[in-house]
Amino acid sequence: MMTAIPTLLLCFLSLNHVSAQATQKQIRDFEVHKRQDCDTQTNCNLFSGKWVHDPSYPLYEPSECPYVSKEFDCKANGRPDSGYQEWRWQPNGCDVPRFSARRLLEKLKGKKVAFVGDSITQNQFQSLVCLVYKEFPTTFVPTSHLNNKFISTEYDFSIEFFWSPFLVDLEITNEMKVILHVDEIQNNSVHWTADILVFESSKWWPEVLGRQRWDIAMEGQKNYTDMKPLVAYKKALTTWSQWVSSNVNPQTLVFFRSNSYSHYNRKRRCASEKKPIQDPSYNPHPTVYSAILQQVLSTTKFPVKFLNTSLNSALRKDGHPSMYTNLNNIGPEHQDCTHWCLPGIPDSWNQLLYATLLGA
Ligand SMILES: *[C@@H]1O[C@H](CO)[C@@H](O)[C@H](O)[C@H]1NC(C)=O
Ligand SMILES: *[C@@H]1O[C@H](CO)[C@@H](O)[C@H](O)[C@H]1NC(C)=O
Ligand SMILES: *[C@@H]1O[C@H](CO)[C@@H](O)[C@H](O)[C@H]1NC(C)=O
């Protein structure tokens, strides 16, 4: 028997309404528009909610998935507590259906999913791989030793990860200079052919990470050594937005995930955190990039679906690897309060993606 698909879902930005030169007022009006759409159509914003304790989680045990990178495999790295795995994301206005890989693959038979972004997106990619692998351990397999692409031999379905932390093209010259091509995306995007594309770009932009990752920002034939990171970010996102609007097949579902929060305390640590923030009035500080992201997405012609994981991730100070990561990468005195243990928070992003895909 078919169970009815819950009529939750889809309180995404509908992005077509705002003209190319959106003013602040237009963006505010658009925000109001958005809320009304949510109220009338679905009553539910999947991204506004809280974490509730639910011992029926995690959806897979750490030992059940061989494809988690060492840096995210907190249990194997000795993390003693496991309470951080037992939380479920609960939107305020509706329930998210429990993940079923079979249902997902039936829906996406013959389709390709691609994740594009930085290592947080890799975190999310591995989470989806594990969620599917748990139910299909013999027919869901990596296509190479790099484990960046998996296929289901039963459903002709694939999931792939493309590392592209700025989205736009990055070039390393023979002199080892790093050039960020803020108006070029061709070399990266040539690989992004999929039926479902999930993008993200945040941690490599310097105000987030602390230091600039490029020597030269190049636009047209001009070289800039002093282009402000926020300016470069806006140009790069705009390049991406134009690429999506003029190159992506309208049948493709395109998602953009917002930033994922880090939780470094004054000592640059997070290891003592054992529980999510549960204050219902808690509102994360918007990053300096979020207004630009919102503006670019709202002027993108292609109807991009926005996965707003800001609040969801900001509440989870307990979910990072901290010292239970690959210490070879960061050294024993450092902690990773940026990425996420798996199983963990990115599983919830994939559940939101799943809920959306079932409804689409
Ligand atoms: C794109 O790739 C071509 C061929 O490898 C290379 O010559 C060119 O410099 C690249 N462009 C950018 C913007 O990275
Ligand atoms: C920009 O920088 C690159 C790398 O250093 C160099 O090859 C190129 O000639 C420069 N272009 C201009 C117009 O200065
Ligand atoms: C994403 O969610 C946060 C926290 O709920 C909110 O402050 C922010 O405005 C949202 N971003 C967008 C672009 O809607």
XYZ file of N, CA, C and O in Angstrom, residues 176-352:
708
model
N 53.408 28.706 -8.823
C 52.639 28.380 -7.619
C 51.806 29.543 -7.101
O 51.492 29.622 -5.914
N 51.464 30.456 -7.981
C 50.513 31.506 -7.594
C 49.092 30.980 -7.784
O 48.808 30.305 -8.775
N 48.230 31.314 -6.824
C 46.843 30.869 -6.915
C 46.000 32.010 -7.475
O 45.974 33.114 -6.921
N 45.366 31.743 -8.604
C 44.536 32.772 -9.247
C 43.070 32.367 -9.137
O 42.679 31.288 -9.575
N 42.293 33.250 -8.549
C 40.853 33.038 -8.461
C 40.215 33.781 -9.625
O 40.269 35.006 -9.692
N 39.613 33.041 -10.547
C 38.979 33.662 -11.715
C 37.532 33.964 -11.372
O 36.664 33.111 -11.545
N 37.271 35.169 -10.897
C 35.922 35.459 -10.388
C 34.851 35.439 -11.479
O 33.669 35.319 -11.178
N 35.260 35.546 -12.746
C 34.264 35.536 -13.820
C 34.379 34.318 -14.736
O 33.856 34.330 -15.839
N 35.068 33.287 -14.287
C 35.202 32.063 -15.101
C 34.723 30.869 -14.290
O 35.130 30.677 -13.142
N 33.895 30.040 -14.913
C 33.395 28.867 -14.197
C 33.400 27.646 -15.116
O 33.072 26.532 -14.713
N 33.856 27.876 -16.341
C 33.784 26.861 -17.384
C 34.517 25.567 -17.010
O 33.971 24.473 -17.140
N 35.729 25.701 -16.519
C 36.528 24.488 -16.275
C 35.929 23.618 -15.167
O 36.031 22.405 -15.225
N 35.334 24.244 -14.176
C 34.679 23.458 -13.126
C 33.336 22.915 -13.601
O 33.037 21.742 -13.443
N 32.546 23.800 -14.189
C 31.143 23.463 -14.433
C 30.969 22.414 -15.512
O 29.918 21.790 -15.603
N 31.982 22.214 -16.312
C 31.883 21.221 -17.380
C 31.571 19.831 -16.800
O 30.957 18.990 -17.451
N 31.911 19.629 -15.536
C 31.645 18.324 -14.894
C 30.276 18.248 -14.219
O 29.864 17.187 -13.784
N 29.626 19.381 -14.091
C 28.410 19.397 -13.267
C 27.167 19.043 -14.069
O 26.235 19.845 -14.191
N 27.138 17.863 -14.604
C 25.934 17.434 -15.303
C 25.244 16.415 -14.417
O 25.782 15.347 -14.162
N 24.086 16.763 -13.927
C 23.343 15.869 -13.044
C 21.884 16.279 -13.077
O 21.545 17.356 -13.591
N 21.029 15.435 -12.536
C 19.607 15.762 -12.477
C 19.279 16.564 -11.232
O 18.309 17.312 -11.187
N 20.121 16.363 -10.205
C 19.961 17.114 -8.963
C 21.329 17.644 -8.581
O 22.284 16.883 -8.448
N 21.431 18.951 -8.460
C 22.708 19.578 -8.136
C 22.583 20.288 -6.791
O 21.626 21.044 -6.584
N 23.523 20.036 -5.911
C 23.490 20.697 -4.601
C 24.785 21.492 -4.438
O 25.870 20.911 -4.397
N 24.671 22.817 -4.371
C 25.842 23.688 -4.293
C 26.002 24.287 -2.904
O 25.031 24.402 -2.147
N 27.206 24.755 -2.661
C 27.512 25.462 -1.411
C 28.882 26.077 -1.609
O 29.718 25.535 -2.328
N 29.118 27.222 -1.005
C 30.451 27.824 -1.031
C 30.522 28.790 0.129
O 29.868 29.821 0.121
N 31.276 28.439 1.159
C 31.347 29.407 2.250
C 32.662 29.423 3.006
O 33.268 30.474 3.152
N 33.150 28.286 3.436
C 34.270 28.311 4.393
C 35.582 28.825 3.816
O 36.463 29.213 4.569
N 35.737 28.800 2.518
C 37.015 29.224 1.961
C 37.087 30.718 1.717
O 38.130 31.242 1.335
N 35.976 31.386 1.914
C 36.014 32.847 1.772
C 36.594 33.406 3.055
O 36.163 33.071 4.147
N 37.625 34.250 2.931
C 38.510 34.547 4.055
C 37.883 35.094 5.323
O 38.345 34.740 6.395
N 36.844 35.887 5.245
C 36.363 36.391 6.526
C 35.825 35.266 7.398
O 35.672 35.401 8.585
N 35.546 34.132 6.764
C 35.112 32.980 7.528
C 36.325 32.206 8.033
O 36.431 31.854 9.193
N 37.264 31.985 7.167
C 38.379 31.119 7.522
C 39.583 31.872 8.073
O 40.471 31.290 8.675
N 39.638 33.164 7.870
C 40.729 33.915 8.482
C 41.819 34.362 7.544
O 42.359 35.428 7.693
N 42.169 33.572 6.550
C 43.209 34.073 5.656
C 42.778 33.885 4.216
O 42.034 32.968 3.882
N 43.288 34.773 3.355
C 42.903 34.737 1.952
C 43.588 33.565 1.263
O 44.783 33.359 1.431
N 42.804 32.824 0.499
C 43.313 31.607 -0.112
C 43.822 31.810 -1.535
O 44.141 30.865 -2.211
N 43.807 33.044 -2.033
C 44.314 33.267 -3.386
C 45.315 34.408 -3.384
O 45.322 35.242 -2.476
N 46.211 34.412 -4.387
C 47.178 35.499 -4.507
C 46.627 36.604 -5.392
O 46.831 37.778 -5.124
N 45.948 36.186 -6.460
C 45.433 37.156 -7.422
C 43.974 36.833 -7.708
O 43.628 35.664 -7.906
N 43.139 37.852 -7.702
C 41.779 37.677 -8.210
C 41.788 38.229 -9.631
O 42.258 39.356 -9.858
N 41.338 37.442 -10.558
C 41.388 37.872 -11.944
C 39.991 38.037 -12.491
O 39.126 37.187 -12.277
N 39.785 39.181 -13.162
C 38.490 39.437 -13.792
C 38.777 39.968 -15.178
O 39.510 40.955 -15.317
N 38.226 39.310 -16.196
C 38.614 39.674 -17.562
C 40.115 39.458 -17.678
O 40.642 38.439 -17.247
N 40.809 40.443 -18.217
C 42.268 40.325 -18.318
C 42.967 41.033 -17.166
O 44.189 41.137 -17.148
N 42.195 41.524 -16.207
C 42.802 42.323 -15.135
C 43.156 41.475 -13.919
O 42.373 40.629 -13.496
N 44.294 41.746 -13.353
C 44.730 41.088 -12.117
C 44.539 42.029 -10.927
O 44.926 43.192 -10.996
N 43.979 41.509 -9.866
C 43.825 42.321 -8.649
C 44.484 41.594 -7.485
O 44.181 40.431 -7.235
N 45.356 42.261 -6.792
C 45.932 41.636 -5.593
C 45.183 42.113 -4.355
O 45.406 41.613 -3.262
N 44.322 43.106 -4.535
C 43.666 43.696 -3.366
C 42.138 43.659 -3.457
O 41.474 44.459 -2.810
N 41.597 42.743 -4.264
C 40.136 42.688 -4.327
C 39.599 42.219 -2.977
O 40.040 41.205 -2.443
N 38.641 42.965 -2.438
C 38.091 42.617 -1.127
C 37.353 41.276 -1.210
O 36.618 41.034 -2.169
N 37.524 40.427 -0.199
C 36.878 39.116 -0.237
C 35.374 39.174 -0.487
O 34.838 38.378 -1.256
N 34.696 40.144 0.125
C 33.251 40.225 -0.078
C 32.903 40.572 -1.513
O 31.905 40.103 -2.056
N 33.756 41.401 -2.117
C 33.548 41.780 -3.515
C 33.782 40.558 -4.402
O 32.984 40.241 -5.290
N 34.859 39.845 -4.117
C 35.165 38.637 -4.897
C 34.042 37.609 -4.741
O 33.634 36.967 -5.712
N 33.527 37.493 -3.530
C 32.442 36.539 -3.265
C 31.219 36.869 -4.109
O 30.631 36.001 -4.747
N 30.876 38.139 -4.113
C 29.685 38.529 -4.873
C 29.876 38.294 -6.369
O 28.980 37.800 -7.053
N 31.063 38.622 -6.865
C 31.329 38.403 -8.290
C 31.295 36.911 -8.621
O 30.730 36.494 -9.628
N 31.889 36.106 -7.755
C 31.934 34.663 -8.013
C 30.529 34.062 -7.993
O 30.159 33.293 -8.879
N 29.755 34.437 -6.986
C 28.384 33.901 -6.905
C 27.551 34.339 -8.098
O 26.729 33.579 -8.599
N 27.779 35.570 -8.531
C 27.044 36.086 -9.690
C 27.425 35.301 -10.943
O 26.569 34.977 -11.772
N 28.689 34.981 -11.064
C 29.145 34.152 -12.191
C 28.433 32.797 -12.155
O 27.937 32.300 -13.168
N 28.352 32.227 -10.953
C 27.647 30.943 -10.787
C 26.165 31.089 -11.166
O 25.615 30.259 -11.887
N 25.561 32.177 -10.668
C 24.138 32.414 -10.899
C 23.832 32.530 -12.402
O 22.862 31.968 -12.905
N 24.711 33.233 -13.124
C 24.512 33.368 -14.572
C 24.714 32.029 -15.266
O 23.991 31.687 -16.201
N 25.674 31.283 -14.775
C 25.905 29.954 -15.361
C 24.669 29.065 -15.172
O 24.200 28.435 -16.119
N 24.141 29.036 -13.951
C 22.958 28.205 -13.685
C 21.818 28.619 -14.601
O 21.170 27.789 -15.227
N 21.591 29.924 -14.698
C 20.432 30.417 -15.434
C 20.557 30.176 -16.928
O 19.560 29.956 -17.598
N 21.771 30.214 -17.474
C 21.843 30.046 -18.922
C 22.318 28.676 -19.368
O 22.242 28.375 -20.549
N 22.777 27.831 -18.462
C 23.301 26.536 -18.903
C 22.590 25.313 -18.359
O 22.721 24.234 -18.925
N 21.911 25.465 -17.237
C 21.348 24.272 -16.624
C 19.978 23.978 -17.226
O 19.134 24.866 -17.350
N 19.801 22.742 -17.605
C 18.540 22.250 -18.134
C 17.415 22.516 -17.122
O 17.557 22.180 -15.953
N 16.317 23.119 -17.578
C 15.249 23.498 -16.631
C 14.658 22.319 -15.862
O 14.051 22.515 -14.816
N 14.851 21.110 -16.358
C 14.361 19.940 -15.624
C 15.209 19.605 -14.394
O 14.798 18.836 -13.540
N 16.401 20.161 -14.355
C 17.311 19.882 -13.243
C 16.804 20.555 -11.972
O 16.270 21.657 -12.033
N 16.965 19.871 -10.861
C 16.650 20.518 -9.588
C 17.956 21.055 -9.021
O 18.917 20.302 -8.847
N 17.979 22.347 -8.750
C 19.203 22.958 -8.240
C 18.963 23.461 -6.819
O 18.008 24.204 -6.564
N 19.827 23.034 -5.934
C 19.768 23.471 -4.535
C 21.011 24.279 -4.212
O 22.084 24.042 -4.779
N 20.874 25.214 -3.301
C 22.050 25.904 -2.759
C 21.928 25.849 -1.244
O 20.915 26.248 -0.683
N 22.956 25.318 -0.601
C 22.922 25.233 0.853
C 23.656 26.415 1.460
O 24.731 26.788 0.997
N 23.067 26.994 2.477
C 23.700 28.139 3.135
C 24.858 27.646 4.003
O 25.158 26.464 4.038
N 25.446 28.561 4.722
C 26.638 28.183 5.489
C 26.296 27.246 6.635
O 25.169 27.181 7.102
N 27.303 26.564 7.068
C 27.203 25.669 8.215
C 28.062 26.338 9.293
O 29.175 26.779 9.014
N 27.535 26.425 10.498
C 28.256 27.178 11.524
C 29.406 26.403 12.154
O 29.316 25.188 12.336
N 30.460 27.129 12.487
C 31.554 26.589 13.305
C 31.320 27.040 14.740
O 30.593 28.011 14.982
N 31.939 26.350 15.688
C 31.750 26.698 17.105
C 33.068 26.674 17.860
O 33.309 25.765 18.659
N 33.923 27.636 17.604
C 35.174 27.724 18.358
C 34.967 28.626 19.555
O 34.523 29.762 19.404
N 35.301 28.141 20.729
C 35.248 29.034 21.888
C 36.543 29.856 21.935
O 37.364 29.785 21.020
N 36.740 30.603 23.012
C 37.902 31.495 23.064
C 39.211 30.732 22.975
O 40.209 31.246 22.502
N 39.190 29.496 23.445
C 40.419 28.697 23.359
C 40.473 27.895 22.059
O 41.255 26.968 21.954
N 39.591 28.242 21.107
C 39.525 27.560 19.819
C 39.170 26.087 19.987
O 39.715 25.210 19.361
N 38.256 25.829 20.903
C 37.858 24.444 21.176
C 36.351 24.281 21.213
O 35.617 25.252 21.317
N 35.912 23.000 21.214
C 34.494 22.699 21.353
C 34.282 21.320 21.977
O 33.170 20.817 22.018
N 35.367 20.714 22.479
C 35.289 19.311 22.911
C 34.387 19.098 24.114
O 33.888 18.004 24.316
N 34.159 20.129 24.916
C 33.349 19.892 26.105
C 31.850 19.988 25.810
O 31.035 19.769 26.692
N 31.492 20.285 24.579
C 30.074 20.456 24.252
C 29.408 19.095 24.075
O 29.845 18.276 23.286
N 28.312 18.903 24.817
C 27.644 17.598 24.763
C 26.197 17.693 24.309
O 25.557 16.680 24.073
N 25.662 18.906 24.239
C 24.249 19.051 23.889
C 24.039 20.204 22.921
O 24.777 21.184 22.954
N 22.995 20.099 22.115
C 22.654 21.250 21.250
C 22.190 22.440 22.085
O 21.788 22.273 23.242
N 22.210 23.606 21.483
C 21.587 24.777 22.101
C 20.083 24.561 22.038
O 19.553 24.207 20.978
N 19.393 24.746 23.160
C 17.955 24.491 23.132
C 17.102 25.696 23.490
O 15.902 25.565 23.671
N 17.758 26.848 23.531
C 17.030 28.083 23.785
C 16.198 28.433 22.539
O 16.757 28.702 21.479
N 14.860 28.417 22.659
C 14.024 28.647 21.471
C 14.165 30.052 20.881
O 13.798 30.271 19.719
N 14.706 30.984 21.672
C 14.839 32.334 21.115
C 16.204 32.540 20.456
O 16.506 33.620 19.965
N 17.033 31.513 20.465
C 18.380 31.651 19.915
C 18.349 31.948 18.419
O 17.672 31.293 17.650
N 19.086 32.957 18.047
C 19.159 33.353 16.650
C 20.619 33.468 16.255
O 21.339 34.268 16.834
N 21.091 32.692 15.314
C 22.522 32.787 14.989
C 22.860 34.128 14.345
O 22.034 34.710 13.649
N 24.057 34.586 14.620
C 24.578 35.772 13.952
C 24.674 35.515 12.468
O 25.327 34.564 12.064
N 24.047 36.337 11.629
C 24.259 36.104 10.193
C 25.730 36.346 9.848
O 26.365 37.215 10.462
N 26.291 35.582 8.937
C 27.671 35.852 8.553
C 27.663 37.045 7.598
O 26.618 37.394 7.040
N 28.834 37.616 7.396
C 28.910 38.769 6.490
C 28.509 38.376 5.072
O 28.164 39.218 4.261
N 28.548 37.107 4.786
C 28.234 36.660 3.430
C 26.753 36.404 3.199
O 26.302 36.321 2.073
N 25.976 36.244 4.284
C 24.616 35.758 4.051
C 23.728 36.762 3.311
O 22.890 36.364 2.507
N 23.930 38.062 3.553
C 23.106 39.042 2.843
C 23.410 39.002 1.344
O 22.507 39.112 0.506
N 24.686 38.811 1.016
C 25.062 38.747 -0.402
C 24.476 37.497 -1.036
O 23.914 37.539 -2.130
N 24.564 36.390 -0.332
C 24.001 35.146 -0.857
C 22.507 35.308 -1.126
O 22.001 34.960 -2.187
N 21.834 35.889 -0.150
C 20.402 36.079 -0.281
C 20.080 36.965 -1.485
O 19.168 36.688 -2.255
N 20.885 38.024 -1.635
C 20.632 38.936 -2.747
C 20.881 38.259 -4.093
O 20.064 38.369 -5.010
N 21.980 37.524 -4.189
C 22.274 36.881 -5.475
C 21.234 35.811 -5.778
O 20.715 35.730 -6.895
N 20.870 35.007 -4.777
C 19.872 33.965 -5.036
C 18.534 34.576 -5.444
O 17.844 34.057 -6.312
N 18.195 35.704 -4.823
C 16.888 36.279 -5.121
C 16.848 36.916 -6.508
O 15.782 37.206 -7.025
N 18.003 37.135 -7.114
C 18.015 37.708 -8.465
C 18.421 36.668 -9.515
O 18.591 37.007 -10.681
N 18.596 35.439 -9.088
C 18.951 34.380 -10.040
C 17.702 33.961 -10.809
O 16.666 33.693 -10.194
N 17.804 33.922 -12.124
C 16.618 33.588 -12.923
C 16.176 32.146 -12.715
O 15.010 31.847 -12.669
N 17.123 31.250 -12.605
C 16.781 29.834 -12.417
C 16.157 29.654 -11.031
O 16.628 30.231 -10.056
N 15.075 28.854 -10.921
C 14.445 28.680 -9.601
C 15.248 27.755 -8.678
O 14.958 26.579 -8.541
N 16.248 28.327 -8.058
C 17.121 27.563 -7.163
C 16.413 27.343 -5.824
O 15.798 28.263 -5.296
N 16.483 26.151 -5.304
C 15.892 25.876 -3.990
C 16.969 26.086 -2.934
O 18.074 25.565 -3.045
N 16.619 26.864 -1.929
C 17.604 27.242 -0.920
C 17.482 26.327 0.293
O 16.406 26.216 0.887
N 18.559 25.659 0.629
C 18.578 24.832 1.840
C 19.207 25.678 2.937
O 20.427 25.840 2.981
N 18.382 26.218 3.781
C 18.905 27.128 4.802
C 19.269 26.335 6.068
O 18.451 26.159 6.964
N 20.509 25.889 6.108
C 20.956 25.086 7.249
C 21.596 25.951 8.345
O 22.266 25.426 9.221
N 21.378 27.245 8.277
C 22.048 28.137 9.233
C 21.627 27.871 10.668
O 22.476 27.622 11.533
N 20.338 27.907 10.923
C 19.883 27.704 12.302
C 20.138 26.251 12.720
O 20.674 25.981 13.803
N 19.789 25.332 11.875
C 20.000 23.901 12.127
C 21.440 23.619 12.583
O 21.663 22.905 13.555
N 22.410 24.199 11.886
C 23.807 23.919 12.244
C 24.275 24.775 13.419
O 25.051 24.306 14.254
N 23.777 26.000 13.493
C 24.235 26.891 14.566
C 23.896 26.331 15.941
O 24.594 26.585 16.919
N 22.821 25.556 16.019
C 22.401 25.008 17.315
C 23.258 23.818 17.763
O 23.183 23.399 18.915
N 24.089 23.264 16.869
C 24.743 21.991 17.173
C 26.224 22.128 17.549
O 27.088 21.497 16.947
N 26.477 22.893 18.590
C 27.851 23.040 19.048
C 28.467 21.721 19.501
O 29.683 21.585 19.615
N 27.597 20.716 19.752
C 28.077 19.410 20.233
C 28.422 18.435 19.108
O 28.893 17.339 19.389
N 28.199 18.814 17.857
C 28.280 17.828 16.779
C 29.598 17.776 16.013
O 29.718 17.031 15.047
N 30.592 18.582 16.439
C 31.855 18.637 15.685
C 32.835 17.567 16.141
O 32.771 17.108 17.287
N 33.781 17.208 15.269
C 34.773 16.206 15.677
C 35.650 16.667 16.856
O 36.173 15.832 17.592
N 35.821 17.951 17.037
C 36.733 18.502 18.050
C 38.068 17.762 17.999
O 38.700 17.746 16.950
N 38.510 17.111 19.088
C 39.807 16.425 18.994
C 39.702 15.019 18.433
O 40.708 14.363 18.216
N 38.469 14.567 18.167
C 38.296 13.203 17.643
C 38.247 13.222 16.124
O 37.271 12.848 15.488
N 39.325 13.735 15.570
C 39.416 13.877 14.127
C 40.736 13.289 13.681
O 41.416 12.610 14.461
N 41.112 13.555 12.438
C 42.393 13.066 11.961
C 43.480 14.037 12.416
O 43.735 15.043 11.778
N 44.104 13.722 13.536
C 45.050 14.676 14.117
C 46.264 14.903 13.226
O 46.945 15.914 13.341
N 46.532 13.977 12.323
C 47.638 14.206 11.382
C 47.395 15.468 10.558
O 48.319 16.101 10.100
N 46.107 15.777 10.356
C 45.795 16.954 9.546
C 45.913 18.254 10.328
O 46.191 19.294 9.763
N 45.635 18.212 11.613
C 45.554 19.485 12.335
C 46.482 19.576 13.537
O 46.676 20.654 14.076
N 47.050 18.485 13.987
C 47.969 18.534 15.137
C 47.228 18.392 16.442
O 46.065 18.781 16.536
N 47.884 17.816 17.450
C 47.206 17.431 18.687
C 46.619 18.589 19.505
O 45.657 18.377 20.228
N 47.147 19.807 19.389
C 46.556 20.862 20.233
C 45.336 21.483 19.573
O 44.645 22.290 20.180
N 45.091 21.150 18.313
C 43.992 21.802 17.611
C 42.727 20.965 17.667
O 42.775 19.767 17.867
N 41.611 21.648 17.493
C 40.346 20.940 17.417
C 39.617 21.371 16.150
O 39.774 22.502 15.694
N 38.828 20.451 15.631
C 38.010 20.769 14.461
C 36.586 21.048 14.932
O 35.851 20.132 15.290
N 36.233 22.316 14.947
C 34.886 22.708 15.373
C 34.123 23.263 14.166
O 33.259 24.134 14.287
N 34.510 22.782 12.987
C 33.902 23.232 11.737
C 33.159 22.100 11.036
O 31.996 22.242 10.691
N 33.854 20.982 10.833
C 33.194 19.840 10.184
C 32.279 19.144 11.191
O 32.196 19.563 12.346
N 31.651 18.054 10.733
C 30.680 17.353 11.577
C 31.001 15.871 11.661
O 31.408 15.263 10.664
N 30.809 15.313 12.853
C 30.918 13.867 13.011
C 29.834 13.202 12.170
O 28.740 13.734 12.010
N 30.141 12.013 11.667
C 29.128 11.187 11.002
C 29.048 9.843 11.728
O 30.100 9.267 12.012
N 27.837 9.357 12.003
C 26.554 10.009 11.767
C 26.451 11.321 12.536
O 27.119 11.501 13.550
N 25.587 12.208 12.035
C 25.482 13.502 12.688
C 24.665 14.495 11.881
O 23.799 14.120 11.093
N 25.013 15.750 12.074
C 24.187 16.857 11.567
C 23.910 16.792 10.055
O 22.766 17.022 9.625
N 24.921 16.480 9.215
C 24.618 16.461 7.766
C 23.545 15.430 7.382
O 22.887 15.585 6.353
N 23.350 14.402 8.224
C 22.252 13.459 7.943
C 20.919 14.211 7.896
O 20.039 13.886 7.098
N 20.783 15.199 8.756
C 19.516 15.952 8.774
C 19.374 16.802 7.513
O 18.273 16.981 7.007
N 20.483 17.314 6.992
C 20.384 18.095 5.734
C 19.890 17.184 4.618
O 19.093 17.591 3.773
N 20.393 15.949 4.622
C 19.957 15.020 3.578
C 18.519 14.588 3.774
O 17.824 14.291 2.809
N 18.056 14.576 5.016
C 16.645 14.276 5.229
C 15.775 15.406 4.687
O 14.700 15.162 4.145
N 16.248 16.636 4.833
C 15.494 17.763 4.289
C 15.523 17.728 2.758
O 14.517 17.991 2.095
